[in-house]
């Protein structure tokens, strides 16, 4: 939940980065855009989430279209992009080629952030008919995510060295063709708003499952529903936390912090996978890892190796580690010491009655 809370705040800050690229807008517009996204996400979840999901599915091609046009326009300048990609020319005008430990952590965190998240329930555009369809979709997304980012980034390099600050893709593509800049700002902002709205709903439902299920981790009131089906207090609580995060933290720090928390969660999941594999080896499962016990150990060891590298890199940015520790202590204090639980007994009593 902590990882999801922090990761959710990256979407409004991305919108702020895109808004900053529009020099015609006043300076306060970028800051205000973050709170507009948070507020609209709250309203959409309280009233009509289905509209957002259907709208995003219908606009997917329109959102990608300016990037596709930019990639085509960049073809004559691929030699420039290649010189930047290979390091022959610095990516930024004032680049000196020196990379610190903090830079490496930001790079690795960004790569993890870019190439994950698509596998969350909040990014499913449609319901799946069969489990195999979900697996096929995950494989396709695992391939498509890095390809799309690689193609879009390489095309932006064709514009030559640049600042590469938040929302730079709009500026880079705008140098290839001026109308692409406002188009990408609008489409990028719209896309991140719709993803934020969907992820907010999924996080609220995750918190509900920790209220009314057997886990009994969160206060009962977070499971309350409105007549439209919205998880009112959960959505309001998450929205309040989002306002605090976007008010005091930058996009770069949010990416690093959410990635570090994500890595810790993945390590726990991998350990739980091994524990389940060897303590309950025979139950029927929808998906199984090829190779039996040996295949499971190989997959787990590979995961632990990669995740350990990411954990060690995080210590190059001590503030990220401190933030993760503080976040966990705060959440543990709220969940286990300050708030009443015992919801599953009430649920059983209501159900039996």
Short mmCIF file of C-alpha atoms in Angstrom, two decimals:
data_model
loop_
_atom_site.label_atom_id
_atom_site.label_comp_id
_atom_site.label_asym_id
_atom_site.label_seq_id
_atom_site.Cartn_x
_atom_site.Cartn_y
_atom_site.Cartn_z
CA UNK A 1 0.00 0.00 0.00
CA UNK A 2 2.83 2.43 0.80
CA UNK A 3 4.45 1.75 -2.58
CA UNK A 4 1.13 2.30 -4.33
CA UNK A 5 0.47 5.52 -2.41
CA UNK A 6 3.84 6.98 -3.40
CA UNK A 7 3.70 5.69 -6.97
CA UNK A 8 0.22 7.17 -7.44
CA UNK A 9 1.59 10.66 -6.75
CA UNK A 10 3.97 10.44 -9.73
CA UNK A 11 1.11 10.90 -12.20
CA UNK A 12 0.04 14.39 -11.07
CA UNK A 13 3.69 15.50 -11.00
CA UNK A 14 4.12 14.26 -14.58
CA UNK A 15 1.21 16.46 -15.59
CA UNK A 16 2.92 19.39 -13.87
CA UNK A 17 6.07 18.66 -15.88
CA UNK A 18 4.12 18.71 -19.13
CA UNK A 19 2.38 21.93 -18.12
CA UNK A 20 5.75 23.60 -17.46
CA UNK A 21 6.66 23.06 -21.11
CA UNK A 22 3.96 25.53 -22.15
CA UNK A 23 5.75 28.86 -21.74
CA UNK A 24 2.55 30.75 -22.54
CA UNK A 25 0.96 29.57 -19.28
CA UNK A 26 1.54 31.43 -15.98
CA UNK A 27 4.07 29.99 -13.54
CA UNK A 28 1.40 28.85 -11.08
CA UNK A 29 -0.34 26.69 -13.70
CA UNK A 30 2.09 23.77 -13.30
CA UNK A 31 1.65 23.61 -9.52
CA UNK A 32 -2.10 23.99 -9.77
CA UNK A 33 -2.37 21.24 -12.40
CA UNK A 34 -1.26 18.65 -9.84
CA UNK A 35 -4.12 19.47 -7.52
CA UNK A 36 -6.57 19.60 -10.42
CA UNK A 37 -5.63 16.02 -11.35
CA UNK A 38 -6.00 14.87 -7.74
CA UNK A 39 -9.37 16.60 -7.38
CA UNK A 40 -10.74 15.28 -10.69
CA UNK A 41 -9.55 11.77 -9.80
CA UNK A 42 -11.50 12.03 -6.53
CA UNK A 43 -14.64 13.20 -8.32
CA UNK A 44 -14.40 10.49 -10.97
CA UNK A 45 -14.05 7.78 -8.33
CA UNK A 46 -16.97 9.07 -6.31
CA UNK A 47 -19.33 9.32 -9.27
CA UNK A 48 -18.54 7.45 -12.46
CA UNK A 49 -15.28 5.53 -12.81
CA UNK A 50 -16.57 3.43 -15.69
CA UNK A 51 -16.66 6.53 -17.87
CA UNK A 52 -12.94 7.10 -17.32
CA UNK A 53 -12.08 3.51 -18.25
CA UNK A 54 -14.14 3.56 -21.44
CA UNK A 55 -12.83 7.02 -22.35
CA UNK A 56 -9.21 5.92 -21.97
CA UNK A 57 -9.74 2.85 -24.15
CA UNK A 58 -11.31 4.95 -26.89
CA UNK A 59 -8.60 7.64 -26.81
CA UNK A 60 -5.62 5.27 -26.73
CA UNK A 61 -4.78 5.68 -30.42
CA UNK A 62 -5.25 9.46 -30.26
CA UNK A 63 -2.91 9.63 -27.26
CA UNK A 64 -0.20 7.68 -29.10
CA UNK A 65 -0.68 9.42 -32.45
CA UNK A 66 1.53 12.51 -31.82
CA UNK A 67 4.38 10.25 -30.73
CA UNK A 68 3.99 8.12 -33.85
CA UNK A 69 4.08 11.25 -36.01
CA UNK A 70 7.17 12.46 -34.16
CA UNK A 71 8.96 9.14 -34.66
CA UNK A 72 8.34 9.36 -38.41
CA UNK A 73 9.54 12.99 -38.55
CA UNK A 74 12.70 12.07 -36.64
CA UNK A 75 13.91 9.55 -39.24
CA UNK A 76 16.03 12.07 -41.19
CA UNK A 77 17.79 13.02 -37.95
CA UNK A 78 18.54 9.55 -36.60
CA UNK A 79 22.28 10.21 -36.96
CA UNK A 80 21.92 12.94 -34.33
CA UNK A 81 19.95 10.63 -32.07
CA UNK A 82 22.53 7.87 -32.49
CA UNK A 83 25.43 10.17 -31.57
CA UNK A 84 23.62 11.12 -28.35
CA UNK A 85 22.60 7.54 -27.58
CA UNK A 86 26.18 6.29 -27.96
CA UNK A 87 27.64 9.13 -25.88
CA UNK A 88 29.53 10.78 -28.72
CA UNK A 89 27.52 13.95 -28.01
CA UNK A 90 26.29 14.87 -24.48
CA UNK A 91 22.52 14.52 -24.04
CA UNK A 92 22.41 17.89 -22.27
CA UNK A 93 24.23 21.06 -23.35
CA UNK A 94 26.12 21.32 -20.06
CA UNK A 95 26.71 17.58 -19.62
CA UNK A 96 30.20 16.60 -18.42
CA UNK A 97 29.80 12.83 -18.61
CA UNK A 98 30.27 12.38 -14.85
CA UNK A 99 27.81 10.01 -13.17
CA UNK A 100 27.37 9.92 -9.39
CA UNK A 101 25.86 7.18 -7.23
CA UNK A 102 22.70 9.27 -6.91
CA UNK A 103 22.50 9.54 -10.70
CA UNK A 104 22.74 5.76 -11.05
CA UNK A 105 19.96 5.24 -8.55
CA UNK A 106 17.73 7.74 -10.35
CA UNK A 107 18.45 5.99 -13.65
CA UNK A 108 17.76 2.48 -12.33
CA UNK A 109 14.67 3.66 -10.44
CA UNK A 110 13.34 5.33 -13.56
CA UNK A 111 13.92 2.19 -15.65
CA UNK A 112 12.06 0.10 -13.07
CA UNK A 113 9.27 2.67 -12.89
CA UNK A 114 8.91 2.84 -16.67
CA UNK A 115 8.94 -0.91 -17.29
CA UNK A 116 6.60 -1.88 -14.45
CA UNK A 117 3.15 -0.75 -13.43
CA UNK A 118 1.55 -1.88 -16.66
CA UNK A 119 1.00 -5.24 -14.94
CA UNK A 120 -1.24 -3.73 -12.25
CA UNK A 121 -5.00 -4.19 -12.32
CA UNK A 122 -5.44 -0.44 -12.68
CA UNK A 123 -3.95 -0.54 -16.17
CA UNK A 124 -6.21 -3.26 -17.54
CA UNK A 125 -8.25 -1.55 -20.23
CA UNK A 126 -10.86 -4.32 -20.53
CA UNK A 127 -12.08 -7.34 -18.61
CA UNK A 128 -10.47 -10.62 -19.64
CA UNK A 129 -12.56 -13.61 -20.62
CA UNK A 130 -10.06 -16.33 -19.68
CA UNK A 131 -6.90 -16.50 -17.53
CA UNK A 132 -4.85 -17.36 -20.64
CA UNK A 133 -5.90 -14.08 -22.22
CA UNK A 134 -4.47 -12.24 -19.22
CA UNK A 135 -1.16 -14.11 -19.54
CA UNK A 136 -0.97 -13.34 -23.27
CA UNK A 137 -1.71 -9.69 -22.56
CA UNK A 138 1.01 -9.53 -19.90
CA UNK A 139 3.60 -10.99 -22.28
CA UNK A 140 2.61 -8.50 -24.97
CA UNK A 141 2.76 -5.59 -22.51
CA UNK A 142 6.16 -6.74 -21.19
CA UNK A 143 7.47 -6.50 -24.75
CA UNK A 144 5.61 -3.35 -25.75
CA UNK A 145 6.48 -1.18 -22.73
CA UNK A 146 10.28 -0.97 -23.26
CA UNK A 147 9.87 -0.83 -27.06
CA UNK A 148 7.50 2.15 -26.87
CA UNK A 149 9.72 4.02 -24.39
CA UNK A 150 12.86 3.26 -26.40
CA UNK A 151 11.30 4.42 -29.67
CA UNK A 152 9.84 7.61 -28.17
CA UNK A 153 13.07 8.51 -26.37
CA UNK A 154 15.27 7.83 -29.40
CA UNK A 155 13.04 10.04 -31.57
CA UNK A 156 13.28 12.87 -29.01
CA UNK A 157 17.09 12.59 -29.15
CA UNK A 158 16.87 13.46 -32.85
CA UNK A 159 16.09 17.03 -31.78
CA UNK A 160 19.62 17.30 -30.38
CA UNK A 161 20.87 17.93 -26.83
CA UNK A 162 18.26 19.28 -24.46
CA UNK A 163 17.40 19.83 -20.83
CA UNK A 164 15.64 16.44 -20.43
CA UNK A 165 13.67 17.81 -17.50
CA UNK A 166 10.12 16.81 -16.62
CA UNK A 167 7.90 16.73 -19.70
CA UNK A 168 10.85 17.12 -22.08
CA UNK A 169 9.31 14.82 -24.70
CA UNK A 170 6.86 17.59 -25.56
CA UNK A 171 9.72 20.03 -26.07
CA UNK A 172 11.84 17.59 -28.06
CA UNK A 173 9.03 16.60 -30.41
CA UNK A 174 8.02 20.25 -30.68
CA UNK A 175 11.41 20.98 -32.24
CA UNK A 176 10.66 18.40 -34.92
CA UNK A 177 7.23 19.93 -35.63
CA UNK A 178 5.82 22.78 -33.54
CA UNK A 179 2.18 21.55 -33.31
CA UNK A 180 3.37 18.35 -31.62
CA UNK A 181 4.33 20.23 -28.43
CA UNK A 182 0.85 21.34 -27.28
CA UNK A 183 -0.63 18.11 -28.64
CA UNK A 184 1.68 15.96 -26.52
CA UNK A 185 1.14 18.19 -23.47
CA UNK A 186 -2.62 17.69 -23.72
CA UNK A 187 -2.50 13.98 -24.54
CA UNK A 188 0.19 13.21 -21.97
CA UNK A 189 -1.75 15.04 -19.27
CA UNK A 190 -4.99 13.31 -20.22
CA UNK A 191 -3.36 9.89 -20.25
CA UNK A 192 -1.79 10.35 -16.81
CA UNK A 193 -5.04 11.68 -15.40
CA UNK A 194 -6.96 8.60 -16.58
CA UNK A 195 -4.27 6.25 -15.25
CA UNK A 196 -4.32 8.10 -11.92
CA UNK A 197 -8.11 7.73 -11.73
CA UNK A 198 -7.98 3.99 -12.40
CA UNK A 199 -5.08 3.36 -10.01
CA UNK A 200 -6.86 5.33 -7.28
CA UNK A 201 -9.87 3.01 -7.58
CA UNK A 202 -7.70 -0.11 -7.44
CA UNK A 203 -5.80 1.14 -4.38
CA UNK A 204 -9.07 1.90 -2.59
CA UNK A 205 -10.29 -1.62 -3.34
CA UNK A 206 -6.99 -3.08 -2.13
CA UNK A 207 -7.44 -1.25 1.16
CA UNK A 208 -11.00 -2.55 1.39
CA UNK A 209 -9.72 -6.12 0.98
CA UNK A 210 -7.45 -5.51 3.98
CA UNK A 211 -10.45 -4.36 6.01
CA UNK A 212 -13.11 -6.98 5.34
CA UNK A 213 -10.93 -9.96 4.52
CA UNK A 214 -9.04 -12.19 6.91
CA UNK A 215 -6.06 -9.82 7.11
CA UNK A 216 -7.74 -7.33 9.44
CA UNK A 217 -5.00 -4.71 8.98
CA UNK A 218 -6.96 -1.48 8.52
CA UNK A 219 -9.81 0.32 10.33
CA UNK A 220 -13.32 -0.84 9.49
CA UNK A 221 -14.52 2.57 8.33
CA UNK A 222 -12.20 2.42 5.32
CA UNK A 223 -14.46 -0.28 3.91
CA UNK A 224 -17.54 1.93 3.83
CA UNK A 225 -19.30 2.21 0.47
CA UNK A 226 -21.32 5.04 -0.97
CA UNK A 227 -24.55 4.26 -2.79
CA UNK A 228 -22.66 4.47 -6.10
CA UNK A 229 -20.18 1.84 -4.94
CA UNK A 230 -17.29 4.20 -4.16
CA UNK A 231 -15.06 3.47 -1.17
CA UNK A 232 -15.65 6.90 0.32
CA UNK A 233 -13.27 7.14 3.27
CA UNK A 234 -10.53 5.16 1.52
CA UNK A 235 -10.68 7.42 -1.54
CA UNK A 236 -10.77 10.57 0.61
CA UNK A 237 -7.85 9.37 2.73
CA UNK A 238 -5.75 8.48 -0.31
CA UNK A 239 -6.56 11.84 -1.90
CA UNK A 240 -5.42 13.70 1.23
CA UNK A 241 -2.11 11.82 1.18
CA UNK A 242 -1.68 12.61 -2.53
CA UNK A 243 -2.07 16.31 -1.83
CA UNK A 244 0.70 16.12 0.77
CA UNK A 245 3.02 14.14 -1.51
CA UNK A 246 2.69 16.37 -4.57
CA UNK A 247 3.01 19.49 -2.41
CA UNK A 248 6.39 18.62 -0.93
CA UNK A 249 8.14 16.10 -3.19
CA UNK A 250 9.55 16.24 -6.72
CA UNK A 251 8.81 13.78 -9.49
CA UNK A 252 12.37 12.42 -9.35
CA UNK A 253 12.20 11.73 -5.62
CA UNK A 254 8.75 10.13 -5.90
CA UNK A 255 10.03 7.80 -8.65
CA UNK A 256 13.06 6.80 -6.57
CA UNK A 257 11.02 6.28 -3.40
CA UNK A 258 8.22 4.32 -5.08
CA UNK A 259 10.74 2.15 -6.95
CA UNK A 260 12.65 1.37 -3.74
CA UNK A 261 9.42 0.44 -1.95
CA UNK A 262 8.39 -1.60 -4.99
CA UNK A 263 11.66 -3.54 -4.89
CA UNK A 264 11.20 -4.35 -1.20
CA UNK A 265 7.65 -5.53 -1.91
CA UNK A 266 8.89 -7.69 -4.81
CA UNK A 267 11.54 -9.30 -2.60
CA UNK A 268 8.87 -10.17 -0.02
CA UNK A 269 6.64 -11.58 -2.77
CA UNK A 270 9.51 -13.67 -4.15
CA UNK A 271 10.25 -15.11 -0.70
CA UNK A 272 6.54 -15.84 -0.22
CA UNK A 273 6.47 -17.56 -3.62
CA UNK A 274 9.31 -19.90 -2.60
CA UNK A 275 7.70 -20.59 0.77
CA UNK A 276 4.39 -21.46 -0.88
CA UNK A 277 6.08 -23.55 -3.56
CA UNK A 278 7.83 -25.84 -1.10
CA UNK A 279 5.18 -25.98 1.66
CA UNK A 280 2.19 -26.49 -0.67
CA UNK A 281 3.63 -28.09 -3.81
CA UNK A 282 0.54 -29.93 -5.03
CA UNK A 283 -2.52 -27.62 -4.98
CA UNK A 284 -4.05 -26.77 -8.33
CA UNK A 285 -2.98 -23.36 -9.61
CA UNK A 286 -4.04 -21.33 -12.63
CA UNK A 287 -0.39 -20.58 -13.46
CA UNK A 288 2.76 -22.57 -12.69
CA UNK A 289 6.45 -21.82 -13.21
CA UNK A 290 8.03 -24.16 -15.80
CA UNK A 291 10.68 -26.53 -14.53
CA UNK A 292 9.10 -27.53 -11.24
CA UNK A 293 11.04 -26.86 -8.06
CA UNK A 294 14.30 -26.30 -9.95
CA UNK A 295 12.70 -23.74 -12.27
CA UNK A 296 11.14 -21.95 -9.31
CA UNK A 297 14.50 -21.66 -7.55
CA UNK A 298 16.22 -20.38 -10.71
CA UNK A 299 13.54 -17.73 -11.27
CA UNK A 300 13.67 -16.67 -7.60
CA UNK A 301 17.49 -16.42 -7.60
CA UNK A 302 17.47 -14.29 -10.75
CA UNK A 303 14.86 -12.02 -9.19
CA UNK A 304 16.80 -11.72 -5.94
CA UNK A 305 19.99 -10.87 -7.86
CA UNK A 306 18.36 -8.04 -9.82
CA UNK A 307 16.39 -6.76 -6.83
CA UNK A 308 19.49 -6.74 -4.62
CA UNK A 309 21.30 -4.53 -7.14
CA UNK A 310 18.38 -2.12 -7.08
CA UNK A 311 18.30 -2.09 -3.27
CA UNK A 312 22.04 -1.38 -3.04
CA UNK A 313 21.77 1.43 -5.60
CA UNK A 314 19.12 3.10 -3.44
CA UNK A 315 21.71 3.69 -0.74
CA UNK A 316 23.40 6.09 -3.16
CA UNK A 317 20.46 8.39 -2.34
CA UNK A 318 20.12 8.17 1.46
CA UNK A 319 17.03 10.39 1.51
CA UNK A 320 15.18 7.70 -0.43
CA UNK A 321 16.01 5.07 2.20
CA UNK A 322 15.08 7.47 5.01
CA UNK A 323 11.77 8.21 3.30
CA UNK A 324 10.96 4.50 3.01
CA UNK A 325 11.77 3.90 6.69
CA UNK A 326 9.69 6.88 7.84
CA UNK A 327 6.78 5.86 5.59
CA UNK A 328 6.73 2.33 6.96
CA UNK A 329 6.95 3.49 10.57
CA UNK A 330 4.13 5.97 10.05
CA UNK A 331 1.91 3.43 8.32
CA UNK A 332 2.64 0.77 10.94
CA UNK A 333 1.81 3.19 13.75
CA UNK A 334 -1.49 4.18 12.14
CA UNK A 335 -2.48 0.63 11.21
CA UNK A 336 -1.48 -1.34 14.26
CA UNK A 337 -1.52 1.00 17.22
CA UNK A 338 -3.86 3.95 16.66
CA UNK A 339 -6.81 2.56 14.74
CA UNK A 340 -9.34 -0.08 15.85
CA UNK A 341 -9.69 -3.24 13.80
CA UNK A 342 -11.73 -6.43 14.22
CA UNK A 343 -13.78 -6.01 11.06
CA UNK A 344 -13.93 -9.66 10.12
CA UNK A 345 -15.87 -10.53 13.28
CA UNK A 346 -18.43 -7.85 12.44
CA UNK A 347 -18.59 -9.12 8.87
CA UNK A 348 -19.22 -12.71 10.00
CA UNK A 349 -21.93 -11.57 12.40
CA UNK A 350 -23.67 -9.52 9.70
CA UNK A 351 -23.42 -12.34 7.19
CA UNK A 352 -24.82 -14.96 9.55
CA UNK A 353 -27.68 -12.67 10.53
#
